[in-house]
Amino acid sequence: MNGGILSIGECMVELAPLPGEGDYRMGYAGDTLNSAWYLRRLLPAAMPVSYFTAVGTDAVSDRMVDFLAQAGIGTDHVQRRADRTVGLYLIQLDRGERSFSYWRGQSAARTLAADGDRLDAALRDMGTAYFSGITLAILPEDGRARLLDRLAAFRARGGQVVFDPNLRPRLWQDTATMTRAVMQAAAVSDTVLPSHEDEAEWFGDADPAATATRYAHAGAAEVVIKNGPGPMLALSNGDSITVDPVKVAEVVDTTAAGDSFNAGYLAARTAGAAVADAMRLGATLAAEVIGTRGALMTPTTALPPNG
Ligand code: ADP
């Protein structure tokens, strides 16, 4: 295993309802943070997992950074902004249905790519950079371009770039901007980890094979398509590989299914596993995560000994 993994994106404060009327529990979540959490749980301690983001200088930002550190996630590349704070979302339950309200429009994380030198410094000792379509969506246009530019340079130096398109049209000014930016990101990535349902809806792909071909043409050597309870498809250096997901007795909460799959897949690949074995590990972890309430849990899924 070489270098560490740098996950780039936004961690938010999560307020989740407790049984009591008007009571909420405070936690932390966000797609790239969820993946960092599971990467840390799976990989040996000697392999650094770091988070690249920006937070405020207030008490809640301090608590978030403490949370990351206690989770074993490196915080050396968390930037501080005195004029901003962290984003927040609130989960509401109405007869068992969850709905989400967000306050993240001015979050500090939107400035994470303001300084290219900081990106270069964070990537310097890393083997892999991991980011998502949500990371891109929260950035201003110049920040987005800067991030992709620095990732391309990192890749040219031998770094590995891994991208989950995580299509969230509500975070974008319009869907054309979203699909254009996602394809630009795929063009600087070695590995793309999309979800079939989203890709079919926003790119009009007829099936997972169409998604795989589109990202392979953009330049990704490895594309793995998640597919809810359906079979997953990988296209790896021209080879097609199909793997069934792991059966889940009871789907409790699908939050972080894709994020945890990505972490399982990436951890296994980093440890030298073959594509199909890495897909199985990702699916095993995702199945465990969706059998439990909430995004973050301590899984029993582990890498096999000796990679
Ligand atoms: P996302 O959460 O990004 O939308 P998916 O819904 O495709 O992604 O789920 C990611 C992975 O989680 C799937 O590829 C699969 O391994 C697992 N998964 C999701 N839903 C189920 C399910 N109902 N049964 C079994 N596995 C599932």
Coordinates of C-alpha atoms and ligand atoms in Angstrom, one line a residue:
M1 CA 0.0 0.0 0.0
N2 CA 1.3 3.4 -1.0
G3 CA 0.6 6.8 0.4
G4 CA -2.6 7.8 2.2
I5 CA -6.1 8.7 1.1
L6 CA -7.3 12.3 1.0
S7 CA -11.1 12.7 1.0
I8 CA -12.2 16.1 -0.3
G9 CA -15.6 17.6 0.5
E10 CA -18.0 18.9 3.0
C11 CA -18.9 17.6 6.5
M12 CA -22.1 19.0 7.9
V13 CA -23.7 19.0 11.3
E14 CA -26.6 16.6 11.4
L15 CA -29.6 17.1 13.7
A16 CA -31.6 13.9 13.9
P17 CA -34.8 13.6 15.8
L18 CA -35.0 11.7 19.1
P19 CA -38.2 10.1 20.3
G20 CA -39.0 13.1 22.6
E21 CA -41.0 16.0 21.1
G22 CA -38.6 18.5 19.7
D23 CA -35.4 16.7 20.9
Y24 CA -32.6 16.2 18.4
R25 CA -29.2 14.5 18.5
M26 CA -26.3 16.3 17.0
G27 CA -24.0 14.3 14.7
Y28 CA -21.8 14.8 11.6
A29 CA -22.2 13.6 8.1
G30 CA -21.6 14.3 4.4
D31 CA -20.9 11.9 1.5
T32 CA -17.1 12.3 1.4
L33 CA -16.9 12.3 5.2
N34 CA -18.9 9.1 5.4
S35 CA -16.5 7.4 3.0
A36 CA -13.5 8.7 5.0
W37 CA -15.1 7.2 8.1
Y38 CA -15.5 3.8 6.6
L39 CA -12.0 3.9 4.9
R40 CA -10.6 4.6 8.3
R41 CA -12.5 1.7 9.9
L42 CA -11.3 -0.7 7.1
L43 CA -7.7 0.2 6.4
P44 CA -4.7 -0.5 8.7
A45 CA -3.8 2.3 11.0
A46 CA -0.5 2.8 9.2
M47 CA -2.4 4.0 6.1
P48 CA -3.4 7.7 6.7
V49 CA -7.0 8.8 5.9
S50 CA -7.2 12.6 5.9
Y51 CA -10.1 15.0 5.2
F52 CA -9.7 18.1 3.1
T53 CA -12.3 20.8 3.9
A54 CA -12.9 24.2 5.4
V55 CA -14.7 25.0 8.6
G56 CA -15.2 28.1 10.8
T57 CA -13.4 29.1 13.9
D58 CA -16.4 28.9 16.2
A59 CA -17.2 26.2 18.9
V60 CA -19.2 24.0 16.6
S61 CA -16.4 23.9 14.0
D62 CA -14.0 23.0 16.8
R63 CA -16.3 20.1 17.8
M64 CA -16.5 18.9 14.2
V65 CA -12.7 18.9 13.9
D66 CA -12.5 17.0 17.3
F67 CA -15.0 14.5 16.0
L68 CA -12.9 13.9 12.9
A69 CA -9.7 13.5 14.9
Q70 CA -11.4 11.1 17.3
A71 CA -12.6 9.0 14.4
G72 CA -8.9 8.7 13.4
I73 CA -9.3 10.9 10.3
G74 CA -6.4 13.3 9.7
T75 CA -7.3 17.0 10.2
D76 CA -4.1 18.7 9.1
H77 CA -5.7 19.9 6.0
V78 CA -8.9 21.3 7.5
Q79 CA -8.8 25.0 6.8
R80 CA -10.3 27.6 9.2
R81 CA -12.4 30.6 8.1
A82 CA -13.1 33.2 10.7
D83 CA -16.0 34.7 8.6
R84 CA -17.9 31.4 8.0
T85 CA -19.1 28.3 9.8
V86 CA -20.1 24.7 9.0
G87 CA -23.3 23.7 7.2
L88 CA -26.2 22.1 8.9
Y89 CA -29.1 19.8 8.1
L90 CA -32.1 18.7 10.0
I91 CA -33.9 15.4 9.6
Q92 CA -37.6 15.5 10.2
L93 CA -39.8 12.4 10.6
D94 CA -43.4 12.4 9.5
R95 CA -45.1 9.0 10.0
G96 CA -41.8 7.2 9.4
E97 CA -40.9 9.3 6.3
R98 CA -37.7 11.2 6.6
S99 CA -37.3 14.7 5.1
F100 CA -34.2 16.9 5.1
S101 CA -33.8 20.7 5.4
Y102 CA -30.3 22.2 4.7
W103 CA -28.5 25.3 5.8
R104 CA -25.3 25.1 3.8
G105 CA -25.4 27.9 1.2
Q106 CA -22.7 29.9 2.9
S107 CA -20.8 27.1 4.6
A108 CA -17.0 27.4 5.0
A109 CA -16.6 24.2 2.9
R110 CA -17.6 26.2 -0.2
T111 CA -14.2 27.9 0.0
L112 CA -12.2 24.7 0.3
A113 CA -10.6 25.1 -3.1
A114 CA -9.9 28.8 -2.8
D115 CA -6.1 28.2 -2.5
G116 CA -4.5 25.9 -5.0
D117 CA -1.2 25.7 -3.0
R118 CA -3.1 24.2 -0.1
L119 CA -4.5 21.6 -2.4
D120 CA -1.1 20.8 -3.7
A121 CA 0.3 20.6 -0.1
A122 CA -2.4 18.2 1.0
L123 CA -2.0 16.0 -2.0
R124 CA 1.8 15.9 -1.8
D125 CA 2.1 12.8 0.5
M126 CA -1.0 11.1 -0.6
G127 CA -1.5 8.1 -2.9
T128 CA -5.2 8.6 -3.6
A129 CA -7.6 11.6 -3.8
Y130 CA -11.3 10.9 -3.4
F131 CA -14.0 13.4 -4.2
S132 CA -17.6 13.6 -5.4
G133 CA -20.1 15.5 -7.5
I134 CA -21.3 17.1 -4.2
T135 CA -17.8 18.4 -3.6
L136 CA -18.0 20.0 -7.1
A137 CA -21.5 21.3 -6.6
I138 CA -20.7 23.3 -3.5
L139 CA -17.8 25.1 -5.1
P140 CA -17.9 28.3 -7.1
E141 CA -16.9 27.9 -10.7
D142 CA -13.3 29.0 -10.2
G143 CA -12.9 26.7 -7.2
R144 CA -14.2 23.8 -9.2
A145 CA -11.7 24.5 -12.1
R146 CA -8.9 24.9 -9.6
L147 CA -9.7 21.6 -7.8
L148 CA -9.8 19.6 -11.1
D149 CA -6.6 21.3 -12.3
R150 CA -4.7 20.3 -9.1
L151 CA -6.2 16.8 -9.2
A152 CA -5.0 16.4 -12.8
A153 CA -1.5 17.5 -11.8
F154 CA -1.6 15.0 -8.9
R155 CA -2.6 12.3 -11.3
A156 CA 0.2 13.3 -13.7
R157 CA 2.7 12.8 -10.7
G158 CA 1.4 9.3 -10.2
G159 CA -1.5 9.9 -7.8
Q160 CA -4.7 8.0 -8.1
V161 CA -7.9 10.0 -8.4
V162 CA -11.3 8.4 -7.5
F163 CA -14.6 10.1 -8.1
D164 CA -18.3 9.4 -7.3
P165 CA -20.5 11.6 -9.5
N166 CA -23.2 11.6 -6.7
L167 CA -25.6 13.5 -8.9
R168 CA -27.7 16.0 -6.8
P169 CA -29.4 18.4 -9.3
R170 CA -30.8 20.6 -6.5
L171 CA -27.2 21.6 -5.6
W172 CA -26.5 22.9 -9.1
Q173 CA -27.7 26.0 -10.9
D174 CA -29.0 23.7 -13.8
T175 CA -28.5 20.1 -14.9
A176 CA -26.4 21.0 -17.9
T177 CA -23.8 22.6 -15.6
M178 CA -24.0 19.5 -13.4
T179 CA -23.5 17.0 -16.2
R180 CA -20.7 19.1 -17.8
A181 CA -18.8 19.4 -14.5
V182 CA -19.2 15.7 -13.8
M183 CA -17.8 14.7 -17.1
Q184 CA -14.8 17.1 -16.6
A185 CA -14.2 15.4 -13.2
A186 CA -14.4 12.0 -14.8
A187 CA -11.7 13.1 -17.3
V188 CA -9.2 13.7 -14.4
S189 CA -10.1 10.4 -12.6
D190 CA -8.7 6.9 -12.7
T191 CA -11.8 5.4 -11.1
V192 CA -15.4 6.5 -11.3
L193 CA -18.0 5.0 -8.9
P194 CA -21.5 6.1 -10.1
S195 CA -25.0 4.9 -9.2
H196 CA -27.1 3.5 -12.0
E197 CA -30.4 5.1 -10.9
D198 CA -29.0 8.6 -10.9
E199 CA -27.0 8.2 -14.1
A200 CA -30.0 6.9 -16.0
E201 CA -32.1 9.8 -14.9
W202 CA -29.6 12.6 -15.6
F203 CA -27.5 11.3 -18.4
G204 CA -30.3 9.2 -20.0
D205 CA -28.2 6.0 -20.0
A206 CA -30.3 3.0 -21.1
D207 CA -28.4 0.6 -18.8
P208 CA -25.3 0.3 -16.6
A209 CA -23.2 -0.7 -19.6
A210 CA -24.0 2.7 -21.2
T211 CA -22.9 4.5 -18.1
A212 CA -19.7 2.5 -17.9
T213 CA -18.8 3.2 -21.5
R214 CA -19.5 6.9 -21.2
Y215 CA -17.1 7.2 -18.2
A216 CA -14.5 4.9 -19.8
H217 CA -14.5 7.2 -22.9
A218 CA -14.0 10.2 -20.6
G219 CA -10.7 8.5 -19.5
A220 CA -11.5 6.4 -16.4
A221 CA -9.7 3.0 -16.5
E222 CA -12.0 1.6 -13.9
V223 CA -15.8 2.3 -13.6
V224 CA -17.9 0.5 -11.0
I225 CA -21.7 1.0 -11.2
K226 CA -23.7 0.7 -8.0
N227 CA -27.2 -0.5 -8.6
G228 CA -29.2 -0.6 -5.3
P229 CA -30.5 -4.2 -5.0
G230 CA -29.6 -4.9 -8.6
P231 CA -26.4 -6.4 -10.0
M232 CA -23.4 -4.2 -10.1
L233 CA -21.3 -3.8 -13.2
A234 CA -17.6 -2.9 -13.5
L235 CA -15.6 -2.0 -16.6
S236 CA -12.0 -2.3 -15.8
N237 CA -9.4 -1.7 -18.5
G238 CA -12.0 -3.0 -21.0
D239 CA -13.1 -6.1 -19.0
S240 CA -16.8 -6.3 -17.9
I241 CA -17.4 -7.8 -14.5
T242 CA -20.9 -8.3 -13.0
V243 CA -21.3 -8.9 -9.2
D244 CA -24.6 -9.4 -7.3
P245 CA -25.2 -7.3 -4.2
V246 CA -25.4 -8.9 -0.8
K247 CA -28.9 -9.7 0.3
V248 CA -30.2 -7.5 3.1
A249 CA -32.8 -9.0 5.5
E250 CA -34.3 -5.7 6.4
V251 CA -33.5 -2.4 4.7
V252 CA -33.6 0.0 7.7
D253 CA -31.9 3.2 6.3
T254 CA -30.2 3.5 2.9
T255 CA -28.3 6.7 4.0
A256 CA -24.6 6.2 3.0
A257 CA -25.1 3.0 1.1
G258 CA -23.2 4.4 -1.9
D259 CA -20.6 6.1 0.3
S260 CA -19.8 3.0 2.3
F261 CA -19.7 0.9 -0.9
N262 CA -17.1 3.3 -2.2
A263 CA -15.0 3.0 0.9
G264 CA -15.2 -0.8 0.9
Y265 CA -14.3 -0.9 -2.8
L266 CA -11.5 1.6 -2.5
A267 CA -10.0 0.0 0.7
A268 CA -10.0 -3.4 -0.9
R269 CA -8.4 -2.1 -4.1
T270 CA -5.8 -0.2 -2.1
A271 CA -5.0 -3.4 -0.3
G272 CA -4.4 -5.1 -3.6
A273 CA -7.8 -7.0 -4.1
A274 CA -9.1 -7.8 -7.6
V275 CA -12.0 -5.7 -8.9
A276 CA -14.7 -8.4 -8.3
D277 CA -13.4 -9.0 -4.7
A278 CA -13.4 -5.3 -4.0
M279 CA -17.0 -5.0 -5.3
R280 CA -18.0 -7.8 -2.9
L281 CA -16.4 -6.1 0.0
G282 CA -18.1 -2.8 -0.9
A283 CA -21.4 -4.6 -1.2
T284 CA -20.9 -6.4 2.1
L285 CA -20.2 -3.2 3.9
A286 CA -23.1 -1.3 2.2
A287 CA -25.5 -4.1 3.2
E288 CA -24.4 -3.8 6.8
V289 CA -24.8 0.0 6.7
I290 CA -28.3 -0.1 5.3
G291 CA -29.4 -2.6 7.9
T292 CA -28.7 0.0 10.6
R293 CA -30.1 3.5 11.2
G294 CA -27.9 6.5 10.4
A295 CA -24.9 7.0 8.1
L296 CA -22.0 6.1 10.4
M297 CA -21.6 2.9 12.3
T298 CA -18.8 0.6 13.4
P299 CA -18.9 -2.2 10.9
T300 CA -18.0 -5.9 11.4
T301 CA -17.0 -6.0 7.7
A302 CA -13.2 -6.1 7.5
L303 CA -10.6 -6.5 4.8
P304 CA -9.4 -10.1 4.5
P305 CA -6.1 -10.7 6.2
N306 CA -3.1 -10.0 3.9
G307 CA -5.2 -7.9 1.6
Ligands
ADP1 P1 -26.4 5.3 -3.7 O1 -26.6 5.2 -2.2 O2 -25.2 6.0 -4.1 O3 -27.7 5.8 -4.4 P2 -27.1 2.6 -4.5 O4 -28.5 2.8 -4.0 O5 -26.9 2.1 -5.8 O6 -26.2 3.9 -4.3 O7 -26.5 1.6 -3.4 C1 -25.1 1.4 -3.3 C2 -24.8 0.0 -3.0 O8 -25.4 -0.4 -1.7 C3 -25.3 -1.0 -4.0 O9 -24.5 -1.2 -5.1 C4 -25.5 -2.3 -3.2 O10 -24.3 -2.9 -3.0 C5 -25.9 -1.7 -1.8 N1 -27.4 -1.7 -1.7 C6 -28.2 -0.6 -1.9 N2 -29.5 -0.9 -1.7 C7 -29.5 -2.3 -1.5 C8 -30.5 -3.3 -1.2 N3 -31.8 -2.9 -1.2 N4 -30.1 -4.5 -1.1 C9 -28.9 -4.9 -1.1 N5 -27.8 -4.0 -1.3 C10 -28.2 -2.7 -1.5

